[in-house]
PDB file of C-alpha atoms in Angstrom:
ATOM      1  CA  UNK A  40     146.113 -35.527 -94.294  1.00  0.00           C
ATOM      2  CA  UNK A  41     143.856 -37.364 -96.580  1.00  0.00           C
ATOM      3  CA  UNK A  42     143.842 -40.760 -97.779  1.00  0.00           C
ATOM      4  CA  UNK A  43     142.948 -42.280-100.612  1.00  0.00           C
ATOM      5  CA  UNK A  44     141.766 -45.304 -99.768  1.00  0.00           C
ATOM      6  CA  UNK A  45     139.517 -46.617 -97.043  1.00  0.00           C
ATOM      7  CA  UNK A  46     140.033 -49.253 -95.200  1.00  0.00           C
ATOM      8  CA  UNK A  47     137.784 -51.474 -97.069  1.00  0.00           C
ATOM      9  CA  UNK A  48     139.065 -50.363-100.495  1.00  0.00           C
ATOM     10  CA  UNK A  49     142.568 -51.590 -99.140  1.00  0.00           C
ATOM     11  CA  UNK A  50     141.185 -54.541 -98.058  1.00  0.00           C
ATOM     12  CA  UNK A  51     139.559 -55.022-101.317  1.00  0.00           C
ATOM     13  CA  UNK A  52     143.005 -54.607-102.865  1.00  0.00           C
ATOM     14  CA  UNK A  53     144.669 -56.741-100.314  1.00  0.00           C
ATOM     15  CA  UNK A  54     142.337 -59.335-100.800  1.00  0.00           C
ATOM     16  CA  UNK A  55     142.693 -59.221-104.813  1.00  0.00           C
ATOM     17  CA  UNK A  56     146.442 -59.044-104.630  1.00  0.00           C
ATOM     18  CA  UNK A  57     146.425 -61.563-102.715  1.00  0.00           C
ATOM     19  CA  UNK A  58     144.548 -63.700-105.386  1.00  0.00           C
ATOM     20  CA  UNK A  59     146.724 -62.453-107.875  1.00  0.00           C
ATOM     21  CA  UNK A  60     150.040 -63.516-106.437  1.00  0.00           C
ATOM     22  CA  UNK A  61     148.634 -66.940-104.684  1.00  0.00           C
ATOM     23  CA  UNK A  62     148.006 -68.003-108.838  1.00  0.00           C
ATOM     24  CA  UNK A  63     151.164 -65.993-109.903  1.00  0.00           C
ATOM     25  CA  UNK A  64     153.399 -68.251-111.921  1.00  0.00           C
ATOM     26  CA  UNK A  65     156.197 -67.841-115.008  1.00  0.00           C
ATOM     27  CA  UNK A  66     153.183 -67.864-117.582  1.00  0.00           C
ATOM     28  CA  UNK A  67     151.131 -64.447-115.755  1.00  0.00           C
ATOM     29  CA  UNK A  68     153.797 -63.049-114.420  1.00  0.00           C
ATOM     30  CA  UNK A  69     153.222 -59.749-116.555  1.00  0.00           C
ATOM     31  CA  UNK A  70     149.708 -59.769-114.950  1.00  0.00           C
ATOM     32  CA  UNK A  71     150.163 -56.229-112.382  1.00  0.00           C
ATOM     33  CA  UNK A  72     147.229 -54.585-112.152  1.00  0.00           C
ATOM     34  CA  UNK A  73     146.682 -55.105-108.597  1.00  0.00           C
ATOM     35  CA  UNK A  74     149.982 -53.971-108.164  1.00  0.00           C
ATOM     36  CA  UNK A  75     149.748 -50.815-110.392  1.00  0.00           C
ATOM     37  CA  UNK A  76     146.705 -50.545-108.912  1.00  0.00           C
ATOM     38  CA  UNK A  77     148.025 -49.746-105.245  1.00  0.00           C
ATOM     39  CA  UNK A  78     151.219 -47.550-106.444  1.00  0.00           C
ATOM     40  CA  UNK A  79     148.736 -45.502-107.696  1.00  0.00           C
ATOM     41  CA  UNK A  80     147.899 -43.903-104.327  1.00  0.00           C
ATOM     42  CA  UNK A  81     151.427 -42.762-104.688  1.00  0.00           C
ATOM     43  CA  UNK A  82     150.426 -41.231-107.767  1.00  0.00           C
ATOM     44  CA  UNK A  83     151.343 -37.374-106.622  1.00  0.00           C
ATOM     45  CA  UNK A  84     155.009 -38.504-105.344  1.00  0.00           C
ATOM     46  CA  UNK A  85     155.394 -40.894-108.267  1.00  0.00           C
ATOM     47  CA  UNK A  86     154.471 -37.405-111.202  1.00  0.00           C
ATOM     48  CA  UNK A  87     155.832 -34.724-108.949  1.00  0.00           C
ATOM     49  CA  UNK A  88     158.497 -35.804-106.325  1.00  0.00           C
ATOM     50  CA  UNK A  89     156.041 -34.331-103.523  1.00  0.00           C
ATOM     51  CA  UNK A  90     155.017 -34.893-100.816  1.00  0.00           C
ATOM     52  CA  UNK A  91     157.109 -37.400 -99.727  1.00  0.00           C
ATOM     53  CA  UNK A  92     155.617 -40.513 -99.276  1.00  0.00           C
ATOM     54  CA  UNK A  93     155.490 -41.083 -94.897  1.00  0.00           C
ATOM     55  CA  UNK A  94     154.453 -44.566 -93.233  1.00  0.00           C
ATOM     56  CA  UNK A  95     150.859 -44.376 -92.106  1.00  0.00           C
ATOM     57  CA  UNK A  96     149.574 -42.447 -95.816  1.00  0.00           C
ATOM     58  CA  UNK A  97     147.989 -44.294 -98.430  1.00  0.00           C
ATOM     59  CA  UNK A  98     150.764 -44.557 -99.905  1.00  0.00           C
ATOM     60  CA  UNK A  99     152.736 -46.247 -97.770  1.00  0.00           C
ATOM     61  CA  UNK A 100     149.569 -48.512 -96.631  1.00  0.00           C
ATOM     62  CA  UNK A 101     149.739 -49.401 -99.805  1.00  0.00           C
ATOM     63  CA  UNK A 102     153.527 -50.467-100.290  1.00  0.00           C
ATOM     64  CA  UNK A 103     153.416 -52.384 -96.606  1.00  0.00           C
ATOM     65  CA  UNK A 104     150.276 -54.603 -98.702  1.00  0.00           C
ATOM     66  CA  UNK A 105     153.104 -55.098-101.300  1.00  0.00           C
ATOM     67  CA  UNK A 106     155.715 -56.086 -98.315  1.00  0.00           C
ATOM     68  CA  UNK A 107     153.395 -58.603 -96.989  1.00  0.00           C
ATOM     69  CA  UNK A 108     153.577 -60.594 -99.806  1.00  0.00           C
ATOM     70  CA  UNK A 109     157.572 -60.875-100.009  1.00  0.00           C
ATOM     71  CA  UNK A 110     157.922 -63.495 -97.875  1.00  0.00           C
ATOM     72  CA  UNK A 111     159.098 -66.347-101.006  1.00  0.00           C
ATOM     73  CA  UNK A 112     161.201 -66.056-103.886  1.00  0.00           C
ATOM     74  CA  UNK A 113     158.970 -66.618-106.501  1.00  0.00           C
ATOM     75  CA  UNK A 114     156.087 -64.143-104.748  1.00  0.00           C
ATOM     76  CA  UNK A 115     159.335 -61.244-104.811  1.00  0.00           C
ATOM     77  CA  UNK A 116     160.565 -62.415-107.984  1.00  0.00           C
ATOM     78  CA  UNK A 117     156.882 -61.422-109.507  1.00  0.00           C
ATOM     79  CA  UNK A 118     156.516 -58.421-107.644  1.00  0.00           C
ATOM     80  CA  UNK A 119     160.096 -57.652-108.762  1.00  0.00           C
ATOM     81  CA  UNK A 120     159.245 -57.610-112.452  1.00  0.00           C
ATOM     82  CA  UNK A 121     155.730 -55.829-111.602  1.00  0.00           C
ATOM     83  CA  UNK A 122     158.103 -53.180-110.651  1.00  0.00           C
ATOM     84  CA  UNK A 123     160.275 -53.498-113.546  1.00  0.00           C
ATOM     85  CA  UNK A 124     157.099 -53.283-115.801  1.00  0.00           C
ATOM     86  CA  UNK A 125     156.236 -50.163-114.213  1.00  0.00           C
ATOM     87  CA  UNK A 126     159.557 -48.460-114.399  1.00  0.00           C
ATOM     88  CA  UNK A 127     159.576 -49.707-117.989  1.00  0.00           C
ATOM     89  CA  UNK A 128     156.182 -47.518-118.560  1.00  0.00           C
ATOM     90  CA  UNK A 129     157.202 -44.635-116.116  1.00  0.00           C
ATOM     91  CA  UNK A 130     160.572 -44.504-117.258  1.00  0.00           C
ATOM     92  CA  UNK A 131     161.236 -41.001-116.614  1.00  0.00           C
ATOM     93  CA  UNK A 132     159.137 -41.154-112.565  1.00  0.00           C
ATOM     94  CA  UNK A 133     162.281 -44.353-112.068  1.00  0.00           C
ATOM     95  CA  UNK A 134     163.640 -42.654-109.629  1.00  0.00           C
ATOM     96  CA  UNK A 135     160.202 -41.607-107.364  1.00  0.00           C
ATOM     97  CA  UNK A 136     159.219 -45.244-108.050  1.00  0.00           C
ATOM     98  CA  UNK A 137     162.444 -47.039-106.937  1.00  0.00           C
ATOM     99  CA  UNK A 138     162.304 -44.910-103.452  1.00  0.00           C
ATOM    100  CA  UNK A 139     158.576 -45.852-102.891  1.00  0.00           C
ATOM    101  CA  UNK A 140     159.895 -48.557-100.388  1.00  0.00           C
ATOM    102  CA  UNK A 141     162.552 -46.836 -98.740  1.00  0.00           C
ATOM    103  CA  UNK A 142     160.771 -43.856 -97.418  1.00  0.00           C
ATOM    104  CA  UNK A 143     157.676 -46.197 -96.640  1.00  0.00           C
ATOM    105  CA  UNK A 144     160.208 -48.093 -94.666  1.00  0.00           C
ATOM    106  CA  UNK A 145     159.155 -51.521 -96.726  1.00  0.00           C
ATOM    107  CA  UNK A 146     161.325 -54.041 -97.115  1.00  0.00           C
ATOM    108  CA  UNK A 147     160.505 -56.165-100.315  1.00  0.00           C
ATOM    109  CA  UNK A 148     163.322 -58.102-100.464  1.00  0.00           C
ATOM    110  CA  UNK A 149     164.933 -56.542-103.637  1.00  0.00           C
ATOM    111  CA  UNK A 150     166.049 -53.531-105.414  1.00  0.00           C
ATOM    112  CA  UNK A 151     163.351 -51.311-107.270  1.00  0.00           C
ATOM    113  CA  UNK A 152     165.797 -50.297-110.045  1.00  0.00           C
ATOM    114  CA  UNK A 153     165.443 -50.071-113.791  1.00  0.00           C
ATOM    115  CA  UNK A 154     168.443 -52.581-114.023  1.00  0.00           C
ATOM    116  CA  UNK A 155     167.629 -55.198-111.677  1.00  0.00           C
ATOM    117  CA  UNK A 156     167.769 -59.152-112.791  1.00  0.00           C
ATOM    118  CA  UNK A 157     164.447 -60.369-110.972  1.00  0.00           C
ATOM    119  CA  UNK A 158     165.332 -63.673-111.792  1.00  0.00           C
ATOM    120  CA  UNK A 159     168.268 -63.819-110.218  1.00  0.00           C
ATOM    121  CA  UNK A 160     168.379 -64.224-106.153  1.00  0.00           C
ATOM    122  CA  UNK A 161     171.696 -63.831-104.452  1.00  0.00           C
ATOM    123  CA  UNK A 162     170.318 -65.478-101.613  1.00  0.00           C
ATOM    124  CA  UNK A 163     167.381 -65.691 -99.215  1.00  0.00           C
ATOM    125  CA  UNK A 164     166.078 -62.417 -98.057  1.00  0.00           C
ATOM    126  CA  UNK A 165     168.374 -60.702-100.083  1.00  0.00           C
ATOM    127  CA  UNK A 166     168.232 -58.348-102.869  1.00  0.00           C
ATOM    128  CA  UNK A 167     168.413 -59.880-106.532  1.00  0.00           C
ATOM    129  CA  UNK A 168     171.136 -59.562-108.234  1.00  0.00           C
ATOM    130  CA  UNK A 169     171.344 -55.854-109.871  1.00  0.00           C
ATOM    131  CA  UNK A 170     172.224 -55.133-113.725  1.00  0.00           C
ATOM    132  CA  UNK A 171     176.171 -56.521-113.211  1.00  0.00           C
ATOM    133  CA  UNK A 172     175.315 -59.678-113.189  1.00  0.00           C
TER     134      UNK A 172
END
């Protein structure tokens, strides 16, 4: 299988995500390029629905970056609407975007769905609230 990314490009990413999300407040919260950025090594699942995305490819190297920083509300509540922003562009890859997580086996601490409220939080660690609410 090859990757994408090296090592050092990841850690480049990391290390500008990580930037990006430390500063991340209301006012730049539309500011996702770093995000985008990394979901684009899922770029083949995201257009075609293949191959899967399986933990160890770039991919998924790339979503567990994005799990790392989930550990706060307001750091998931911006990578929440990052998502949300990229649905909103990608509408009709939704679907291959919202399972990004699941088969990387990435917990981010919400649901990547066209419809969820990313700023509303049930409750810590849990999923914000989805479009019902």
């Amino acid at each position: 299988m090859t990757r994408l990314f090296s090592p050092v490009v990841l850690v480049s990413l990391f290390l500008s995500l990580s930037s990006a999300i430390c500063s991340a407040t209301v006012e730049n919260a539309a500011d996702c390029v770093a995000v985008g950025t990394l979901i684009s090594s899922c770029t083949e699942f995201v257009n075609y629905g293949y191959p899967d995305p399986v933990p160890g490819s770039s991919c998924c190297d790339a979503m567990t970056v994005l799990g790392t920083y989930s550990d706060s509300s307001d750091k998931r509540r911006w990578l929440c609407n990052c998502f949300i922003d990229l649905i909103s562009v990608y509408n009709s890859n939704a679907t291959a975007i919202s399972t990004l997580s699941g088969f990387c086996g990435i917990v981010l601490g919400f649901t990547i769905d066209p419809n969820t409220d990313c700023n509303f939080e049930e409750g810590k660690g849990q999923d914000f609230g989805c479009g019902s609410n």
